[in-house]
Amino acid sequence: MKKLTSLLALLASCTLSGFAQTDTTKAPAPVLPGVYADPNIAVFGNRFYIYPTTDGTEGWQSTYFTCWSSADLVQWKDEGKILDLPRDLTWAAARAWAPTIGTKNGKYYYYYAADTNIGVAVADKPTGPFKDPLGKPLIKRGMFKGQMIDPAVFTDDDGSSYLYWGNGSCHVVKLNEDMISYDSTKIVSFKPQDYNEGPFVIKRKGIYYLMWSEFDTRDPRYSVWYATSTSPLGPFVKAPGGPILKGRGVVKGAGHHSVVQVPGKDEWYIAYHRFKIPDGNGYNRETCISSLHFDDKGNILPVDVFEEIKPVEIKE
């Protein structure tokens, strides 16, 4: 009788959460039209921005980056090309992947992978145009084992900024005040259990959350896990349980995410890609957004990839 009561309680809980009633054959539409992947979501002023990888080529051979902006997370405006590798760089012409962005001293700093190096570009506005201030990679291919890709920038409460990156292992370094240089002797390298790529860091209530993607982006099992620390440099301890983001039903390959906080609120959203629906794969992916929730102990709760988000207002 106790087992039956427990089972009924579990089913009721699932129903209340919406998971049991979800039609897993019908997913919400992507937030960006067409195929875009590896979205970095950010907020500047009273607008949200997404900086994605331009998808749709075998072997991920994109040569340029775009920017999208929104006042409510639902309706997105194409701000056009913000960095074109053959036009704007002298050291790489293709494989434009997985960007991230930060701001300091009135400037915007855009970090990106190009031909498996990491570069940096600078602009006066979040929509660019961005210019290469170095004329060379910020982090060169071959510096460490694995690929020098998937940068993510995090700025702490004291104004210090940190750059995370890496496929195969995770690396982090505190950026100098100019945001385009660092002390290479201070790079910290580590590998959380089952880490593959796509690191991203947020801070909430004094806890640093390092999230990443496991498996390969061409694998339908591609998913996001996380670890926590009391320092932006770690050590990070992997959270127990399963992934916080994974595919279900018609949704495949949900991963390579980023997270944004609504200014002034403990309200968070996660942007990520999934296989294009229908007929998508690891080279044809689309960008989605879902809400991100925490329990009263600070654990990240599983994301509902079938949730359809409502417009979000930013109050300045």
Coordinates of N, CA and C in Angstrom, one line a residue, residues 21-209:
Q21 N 2.0 15.7 -18.9 CA 1.0 16.1 -19.9 C 1.5 16.6 -21.2
T22 N 2.9 16.7 -21.3 CA 3.5 17.3 -22.4 C 3.4 16.4 -23.7
D23 N 3.0 17.0 -24.8 CA 3.0 16.2 -26.0 C 4.4 16.4 -26.6
T24 N 5.2 15.3 -26.5 CA 6.6 15.3 -26.8 C 6.8 15.2 -28.3
T25 N 5.8 15.2 -29.1 CA 5.9 15.2 -30.6 C 5.8 16.7 -31.1
K26 N 5.5 17.6 -30.3 CA 5.3 19.0 -30.7 C 6.1 20.0 -29.8
A27 N 7.2 20.4 -30.3 CA 8.1 21.3 -29.6 C 7.8 22.8 -29.9
P28 N 8.1 23.7 -29.0 CA 8.0 25.1 -29.4 C 8.9 25.5 -30.6
A29 N 8.5 26.5 -31.3 CA 9.3 27.0 -32.4 C 10.6 27.5 -31.9
P30 N 11.7 27.5 -32.7 CA 12.9 28.1 -32.2 C 12.7 29.6 -32.2
V31 N 13.6 30.3 -31.4 CA 13.4 31.8 -31.3 C 14.1 32.5 -32.4
L32 N 15.1 31.9 -33.1 CA 15.7 32.5 -34.3 C 15.2 31.7 -35.5
P33 N 15.0 32.4 -36.6 CA 14.6 31.7 -37.9 C 15.8 31.1 -38.5
G34 N 15.7 29.9 -39.1 CA 16.8 29.3 -39.8 C 17.6 28.5 -38.8
V35 N 18.9 28.1 -39.2 CA 19.7 27.3 -38.4 C 20.8 28.1 -37.8
Y36 N 20.8 28.1 -36.4 CA 21.9 28.8 -35.6 C 22.1 27.9 -34.4
A37 N 23.4 27.9 -34.0 CA 23.8 27.1 -32.9 C 24.6 27.8 -31.9
D38 N 25.0 27.2 -30.8 CA 25.9 27.7 -29.7 C 25.5 29.1 -29.3
P39 N 24.3 29.4 -29.0 CA 23.9 30.8 -28.7 C 24.4 31.3 -27.4
N40 N 25.0 32.5 -27.4 CA 25.4 33.2 -26.2 C 24.4 34.3 -26.0
I41 N 23.6 34.2 -24.9 CA 22.6 35.2 -24.6 C 23.1 36.2 -23.6
A42 N 22.8 37.4 -23.8 CA 23.3 38.5 -22.9 C 22.3 39.6 -22.8
V43 N 22.4 40.5 -21.8 CA 21.6 41.6 -21.6 C 22.4 42.9 -21.4
F44 N 22.1 43.9 -22.2 CA 22.8 45.2 -22.1 C 21.7 46.2 -22.2
G45 N 21.7 47.1 -21.1 CA 20.6 48.1 -21.1 C 19.2 47.4 -21.0
N46 N 18.3 47.8 -21.9 CA 17.0 47.3 -21.8 C 16.7 46.3 -22.9
R47 N 17.8 45.7 -23.5 CA 17.6 44.7 -24.5 C 18.4 43.4 -24.3
F48 N 17.9 42.3 -24.7 CA 18.6 41.1 -24.7 C 19.2 40.9 -26.1
Y49 N 20.3 40.1 -26.1 CA 21.1 39.9 -27.3 C 21.4 38.4 -27.4
I50 N 21.4 37.9 -28.6 CA 21.9 36.5 -28.9 C 23.0 36.6 -29.9
Y51 N 24.2 35.9 -29.6 CA 25.3 35.8 -30.5 C 25.5 34.4 -30.8
P52 N 25.1 33.9 -32.0 CA 25.2 32.4 -32.3 C 26.2 32.1 -33.3
T53 N 26.4 30.8 -33.5 CA 27.2 30.2 -34.6 C 26.2 30.2 -35.8
T54 N 26.7 30.6 -36.9 CA 25.9 30.4 -38.2 C 26.0 29.0 -38.6
D55 N 24.9 28.2 -38.6 CA 24.9 26.8 -38.9 C 24.6 26.4 -40.3
G56 N 24.6 25.1 -40.6 CA 24.0 24.7 -41.9 C 25.1 24.2 -42.9
T57 N 26.3 24.1 -42.5 CA 27.4 23.6 -43.4 C 28.0 22.3 -42.8
E58 N 28.3 21.3 -43.6 CA 29.0 20.1 -43.2 C 30.4 20.5 -42.7
G59 N 30.7 20.0 -41.5 CA 32.0 20.4 -40.9 C 32.0 21.8 -40.3
W60 N 30.9 22.4 -40.2 CA 30.8 23.7 -39.5 C 31.7 24.7 -40.1
Q61 N 31.6 25.0 -41.4 CA 32.5 25.9 -42.1 C 32.1 27.3 -42.2
S62 N 31.2 27.8 -41.3 CA 30.8 29.2 -41.4 C 31.9 30.2 -41.4
T63 N 31.7 31.3 -42.0 CA 32.8 32.3 -42.1 C 32.4 33.6 -41.4
Y64 N 31.2 33.7 -40.8 CA 30.8 35.0 -40.2 C 29.9 34.8 -39.0
F65 N 29.8 35.9 -38.3 CA 28.9 35.9 -37.1 C 27.8 37.0 -37.2
T66 N 26.7 36.7 -36.6 CA 25.6 37.7 -36.6 C 25.2 38.0 -35.2
C67 N 24.4 39.0 -35.0 CA 23.8 39.4 -33.7 C 22.3 39.6 -33.8
W68 N 21.6 39.2 -32.8 CA 20.1 39.3 -32.7 C 19.8 40.0 -31.4
S69 N 18.8 40.9 -31.5 CA 18.4 41.6 -30.3 C 16.9 41.5 -30.1
S70 N 16.5 41.7 -28.8 CA 15.1 41.6 -28.4 C 14.7 42.4 -27.2
A71 N 13.5 42.9 -27.1 CA 13.1 43.6 -25.9 C 12.4 42.7 -25.0
D72 N 12.1 41.5 -25.4 CA 11.2 40.6 -24.6 C 11.5 39.1 -24.6
L73 N 12.6 38.7 -25.2 CA 13.0 37.3 -25.4 C 12.2 36.5 -26.4
V74 N 11.2 37.1 -26.9 CA 10.3 36.4 -27.8 C 10.4 36.9 -29.3
Q75 N 10.4 38.2 -29.5 CA 10.5 38.7 -30.8 C 12.0 39.2 -31.0
W76 N 12.6 38.6 -32.0 CA 14.1 38.9 -32.2 C 14.3 39.6 -33.5
K77 N 15.2 40.6 -33.5 CA 15.6 41.4 -34.6 C 17.0 41.0 -35.1
D78 N 17.1 40.8 -36.4 CA 18.4 40.5 -37.0 C 19.2 41.8 -37.1
E79 N 20.3 41.9 -36.4 CA 21.2 43.1 -36.4 C 22.3 42.9 -37.5
G80 N 22.2 41.8 -38.2 CA 23.2 41.7 -39.3 C 24.5 41.1 -38.9
K81 N 25.4 41.0 -39.9 CA 26.8 40.5 -39.7 C 27.5 41.5 -38.8
I82 N 28.2 40.9 -37.8 CA 29.0 41.8 -36.9 C 30.5 41.5 -37.0
L83 N 30.8 40.3 -37.5 CA 32.3 40.0 -37.8 C 32.3 39.0 -38.9
D84 N 33.1 39.4 -39.9 CA 33.2 38.5 -41.1 C 34.7 38.1 -41.2
L85 N 35.0 36.8 -41.0 CA 36.4 36.4 -40.9 C 37.2 36.7 -42.1
P86 N 36.8 36.4 -43.4 CA 37.7 36.8 -44.5 C 37.9 38.3 -44.6
R87 N 36.9 39.0 -44.2 CA 37.0 40.5 -44.4 C 37.8 41.1 -43.2
D88 N 37.6 40.7 -42.0 CA 38.0 41.4 -40.8 C 39.2 40.8 -40.1
L89 N 39.6 39.6 -40.5 CA 40.8 38.9 -39.9 C 41.9 38.7 -40.9
T90 N 43.1 38.6 -40.4 CA 44.2 38.3 -41.3 C 44.7 36.9 -41.0
W91 N 44.2 36.2 -39.9 CA 44.8 35.0 -39.4 C 43.8 33.8 -39.5
A92 N 42.6 34.0 -39.9 CA 41.6 32.9 -40.0 C 40.5 33.3 -41.0
A93 N 40.0 32.3 -41.7 CA 39.0 32.7 -42.7 C 37.7 31.8 -42.6
A94 N 37.7 30.8 -41.8 CA 36.6 29.9 -41.7 C 36.5 29.3 -40.3
R95 N 35.5 28.4 -40.1 CA 35.1 27.8 -38.9 C 34.9 28.8 -37.7
A96 N 34.0 29.7 -38.0 CA 33.5 30.7 -37.0 C 32.5 30.1 -36.1
W97 N 33.0 29.9 -34.8 CA 32.2 29.1 -33.9 C 32.0 29.8 -32.6
A98 N 30.9 29.5 -31.9 CA 30.6 29.6 -30.5 C 31.2 30.9 -29.8
P99 N 30.6 32.1 -30.1 CA 31.1 33.3 -29.5 C 30.6 33.6 -28.1
T100 N 31.1 34.6 -27.5 CA 30.6 35.1 -26.2 C 31.0 36.6 -26.1
I101 N 30.3 37.3 -25.2 CA 30.6 38.7 -25.1 C 30.5 39.2 -23.7
G102 N 31.4 40.3 -23.5 CA 31.4 40.9 -22.2 C 31.6 42.4 -22.4
T103 N 31.4 43.2 -21.4 CA 31.5 44.7 -21.5 C 32.3 45.2 -20.3
K104 N 33.1 46.3 -20.6 CA 33.9 47.0 -19.6 C 34.3 48.3 -20.2
N105 N 34.3 49.3 -19.3 CA 34.9 50.6 -19.7 C 34.2 51.2 -20.9
G106 N 32.9 50.9 -21.1 CA 32.2 51.5 -22.2 C 32.4 50.8 -23.5
K107 N 33.1 49.7 -23.5 CA 33.4 48.9 -24.7 C 32.8 47.5 -24.6
Y108 N 32.6 46.8 -25.8 CA 32.1 45.5 -25.8 C 33.2 44.6 -26.4
Y109 N 33.4 43.5 -25.7 CA 34.5 42.6 -26.1 C 33.9 41.2 -26.5
Y110 N 34.2 40.9 -27.7 CA 33.5 39.7 -28.4 C 34.6 38.6 -28.6
Y111 N 34.4 37.5 -27.9 CA 35.4 36.4 -28.0 C 34.8 35.3 -28.8
Y112 N 35.6 34.6 -29.7 CA 35.0 33.7 -30.6 C 36.1 32.7 -31.0
A113 N 35.6 31.6 -31.6 CA 36.6 30.6 -32.2 C 36.6 30.8 -33.7
A114 N 37.9 30.8 -34.2 CA 38.1 30.9 -35.6 C 39.2 29.9 -36.0
D115 N 38.9 28.9 -36.8 CA 39.8 27.9 -37.2 C 40.5 27.3 -36.0
T116 N 39.7 27.0 -35.0 CA 40.1 26.4 -33.7 C 41.2 27.2 -33.0
N117 N 41.2 28.5 -33.1 CA 41.9 29.4 -32.3 C 40.8 30.3 -31.6
I118 N 41.1 31.0 -30.6 CA 40.2 31.9 -30.0 C 40.7 33.4 -30.2
G119 N 39.8 34.2 -30.8 CA 40.1 35.6 -31.0 C 39.3 36.5 -30.2
V120 N 39.6 37.8 -30.2 CA 38.8 38.8 -29.5 C 38.6 40.0 -30.5
A121 N 37.4 40.6 -30.4 CA 37.2 41.8 -31.2 C 36.5 42.8 -30.3
V122 N 36.6 44.1 -30.7 CA 36.1 45.1 -29.8 C 35.2 46.1 -30.6
A123 N 34.1 46.6 -29.9 CA 33.2 47.5 -30.5 C 32.7 48.5 -29.5
D124 N 32.1 49.6 -30.0 CA 31.5 50.6 -29.1 C 30.0 50.3 -28.8
K125 N 29.4 49.3 -29.5 CA 28.0 49.0 -29.3 C 27.9 47.4 -29.3
P126 N 26.9 46.9 -28.6 CA 26.8 45.4 -28.6 C 26.4 44.8 -30.0
T127 N 26.0 45.7 -30.9 CA 25.7 45.2 -32.3 C 26.9 45.4 -33.2
G128 N 28.0 45.9 -32.7 CA 29.2 46.1 -33.5 C 29.1 47.4 -34.3
P129 N 29.9 47.5 -35.4 CA 30.8 46.5 -35.9 C 32.0 46.3 -35.0
F130 N 32.5 45.0 -35.0 CA 33.6 44.6 -34.2 C 34.9 44.6 -35.0
K131 N 36.0 45.0 -34.3 CA 37.3 45.1 -35.0 C 38.3 44.3 -34.2
D132 N 39.2 43.6 -34.9 CA 40.3 42.8 -34.3 C 41.4 43.7 -33.8
P133 N 41.6 43.8 -32.5 CA 42.6 44.7 -31.9 C 44.0 44.1 -31.9
L134 N 44.1 42.8 -32.1 CA 45.4 42.1 -31.9 C 46.1 41.8 -33.2
G135 N 45.3 41.4 -34.2 CA 45.9 40.9 -35.5 C 46.4 39.5 -35.4
K136 N 46.0 38.8 -34.4 CA 46.4 37.4 -34.1 C 45.4 36.8 -33.1
P137 N 45.5 35.5 -32.9 CA 44.6 34.9 -31.9 C 44.9 35.4 -30.5
L138 N 43.9 35.4 -29.6 CA 44.1 35.6 -28.2 C 44.6 34.4 -27.6
I139 N 44.1 33.2 -28.0 CA 44.5 31.9 -27.5 C 44.8 31.0 -28.8
K140 N 46.0 30.6 -28.9 CA 46.4 29.9 -30.2 C 46.0 28.4 -30.1
R141 N 45.7 27.9 -31.3 CA 45.6 26.4 -31.4 C 46.8 25.7 -31.0
G142 N 46.7 24.6 -30.2 CA 47.8 23.9 -29.8 C 48.4 24.3 -28.4
M143 N 47.8 25.3 -27.8 CA 48.3 25.7 -26.5 C 48.2 24.6 -25.5
F144 N 47.0 23.8 -25.6 CA 46.8 22.7 -24.7 C 46.2 21.6 -25.6
K145 N 46.1 20.4 -25.0 CA 45.4 19.3 -25.7 C 44.0 19.6 -25.9
G146 N 43.4 19.0 -26.9 CA 42.0 19.4 -27.3 C 42.0 20.6 -28.1
Q147 N 40.8 21.1 -28.4 CA 40.6 22.3 -29.2 C 40.4 23.6 -28.4
M148 N 41.0 24.6 -28.9 CA 40.9 25.9 -28.3 C 39.7 26.6 -28.9
I149 N 38.5 26.2 -28.3 CA 37.2 26.7 -28.8 C 36.3 27.0 -27.7
D150 N 35.1 27.5 -28.0 CA 34.0 27.6 -27.0 C 34.4 28.6 -25.9
P151 N 34.8 29.8 -26.2 CA 35.0 30.8 -25.1 C 33.8 31.2 -24.4
A152 N 33.9 31.5 -23.1 CA 32.8 32.1 -22.3 C 33.4 33.1 -21.4
V153 N 32.9 34.3 -21.3 CA 33.4 35.3 -20.4 C 32.4 35.6 -19.3
F154 N 33.0 35.7 -18.1 CA 32.2 35.9 -16.9 C 32.9 37.1 -16.1
T155 N 32.0 38.1 -15.7 CA 32.5 39.2 -14.9 C 31.9 39.1 -13.5
D156 N 32.8 39.1 -12.5 CA 32.4 38.9 -11.1 C 31.9 40.3 -10.6
D157 N 31.4 40.2 -9.3 CA 30.9 41.4 -8.7 C 31.9 42.5 -8.5
D158 N 33.2 42.1 -8.4 CA 34.3 43.1 -8.1 C 34.8 43.7 -9.4
G159 N 34.2 43.3 -10.6 CA 34.6 43.8 -11.9 C 35.6 43.0 -12.6
S160 N 36.2 41.9 -11.9 CA 37.2 41.1 -12.5 C 36.5 40.2 -13.6
S161 N 37.1 40.0 -14.7 CA 36.6 39.2 -15.8 C 37.4 38.0 -16.0
Y162 N 36.8 36.9 -16.3 CA 37.5 35.6 -16.5 C 37.0 35.0 -17.8
L163 N 38.0 34.4 -18.5 CA 37.6 33.7 -19.7 C 37.8 32.2 -19.6
Y164 N 36.7 31.4 -19.9 CA 36.7 30.0 -19.9 C 36.7 29.5 -21.3
W165 N 37.3 28.3 -21.6 CA 37.2 27.8 -22.9 C 37.7 26.3 -22.9
G166 N 37.5 25.6 -24.0 CA 38.1 24.3 -24.2 C 37.2 23.2 -24.6
N167 N 37.6 22.4 -25.5 CA 37.0 21.1 -25.8 C 38.0 20.0 -25.3
G168 N 37.5 19.1 -24.6 CA 38.4 18.0 -24.0 C 38.8 18.3 -22.6
S169 N 39.2 19.5 -22.3 CA 39.5 20.0 -21.0 C 39.0 21.4 -20.9
C170 N 38.8 21.9 -19.7 CA 38.3 23.3 -19.4 C 39.5 24.1 -18.9
H171 N 39.6 25.3 -19.4 CA 40.7 26.2 -19.0 C 40.0 27.5 -18.6
V172 N 40.7 28.2 -17.7 CA 40.2 29.5 -17.2 C 41.3 30.4 -16.9
V173 N 41.2 31.7 -17.2 CA 42.2 32.7 -16.8 C 41.6 34.0 -16.6
K174 N 42.1 34.7 -15.6 CA 41.6 36.1 -15.3 C 42.1 37.0 -16.4
L175 N 41.3 37.8 -17.0 CA 41.7 38.7 -18.0 C 42.2 40.0 -17.4
N176 N 43.2 40.6 -18.1 CA 43.7 41.9 -17.6 C 42.6 43.0 -17.8
E177 N 42.8 44.1 -17.3 CA 41.8 45.2 -17.3 C 41.5 45.6 -18.8
D178 N 42.4 45.4 -19.7 CA 42.1 45.8 -21.1 C 41.2 44.8 -21.8
M179 N 41.0 43.6 -21.2 CA 40.1 42.6 -21.7 C 40.6 41.9 -22.9
I180 N 41.8 42.2 -23.4 CA 42.4 41.6 -24.6 C 43.7 41.0 -24.3
S181 N 44.1 40.8 -23.0 CA 45.3 40.2 -22.7 C 45.2 39.5 -21.3
Y182 N 46.2 38.6 -21.0 CA 46.1 37.9 -19.7 C 47.5 37.4 -19.4
D183 N 47.7 36.9 -18.2 CA 49.0 36.3 -17.8 C 48.9 34.8 -18.1
S184 N 49.6 34.3 -19.0 CA 49.5 32.9 -19.4 C 50.0 32.0 -18.3
T185 N 50.8 32.5 -17.4 CA 51.2 31.6 -16.3 C 50.1 31.4 -15.2
K186 N 49.0 32.1 -15.4 CA 47.9 32.0 -14.4 C 46.8 31.2 -15.0
I187 N 46.9 30.6 -16.1 CA 45.9 29.7 -16.7 C 45.7 28.5 -15.8
V188 N 44.4 28.2 -15.5 CA 44.1 27.0 -14.7 C 43.4 26.0 -15.6
S189 N 43.8 24.8 -15.6 CA 43.2 23.8 -16.5 C 42.7 22.6 -15.6
F190 N 41.6 22.1 -16.0 CA 41.0 21.0 -15.2 C 40.0 20.3 -16.1
K191 N 39.5 19.2 -15.7 CA 38.5 18.5 -16.4 C 37.4 17.9 -15.5
P192 N 36.3 18.5 -15.4 CA 35.2 17.9 -14.6 C 34.8 16.6 -15.2
Q193 N 34.2 15.7 -14.4 CA 33.8 14.4 -14.8 C 32.9 14.5 -16.0
D194 N 33.3 13.8 -17.1 CA 32.6 13.7 -18.4 C 32.5 15.0 -19.1
Y195 N 33.3 16.0 -18.8 CA 33.3 17.3 -19.5 C 33.7 17.1 -20.9
N196 N 33.0 17.8 -21.9 CA 33.4 17.7 -23.2 C 33.7 19.1 -23.8
E197 N 32.7 20.1 -23.7 CA 32.9 21.4 -24.3 C 31.9 22.4 -23.8
G198 N 31.9 23.6 -24.3 CA 30.9 24.6 -24.1 C 30.8 25.1 -22.7
P199 N 31.9 25.4 -22.0 CA 31.7 25.9 -20.6 C 31.0 27.3 -20.5
F200 N 30.2 27.4 -19.4 CA 29.6 28.7 -19.2 C 29.4 28.9 -17.7
V201 N 29.7 30.1 -17.2 CA 29.6 30.3 -15.8 C 28.7 31.5 -15.4
I202 N 27.9 31.2 -14.3 CA 27.1 32.3 -13.7 C 27.4 32.3 -12.2
K203 N 27.0 33.3 -11.5 CA 27.1 33.4 -10.1 C 25.7 33.7 -9.5
R204 N 25.3 33.0 -8.5 CA 24.0 33.2 -7.8 C 24.2 33.0 -6.3
K205 N 23.9 34.0 -5.5 CA 23.9 33.9 -4.1 C 25.3 33.4 -3.6
G206 N 26.3 33.9 -4.2 CA 27.7 33.6 -3.7 C 28.2 32.3 -4.3
I207 N 27.5 31.6 -5.1 CA 27.9 30.3 -5.6 C 28.2 30.4 -7.1
Y208 N 29.3 29.9 -7.6 CA 29.7 29.9 -9.0 C 29.2 28.6 -9.6
Y209 N 28.5 28.7 -10.7 CA 28.0 27.5 -11.4 C 28.7 27.4 -12.7

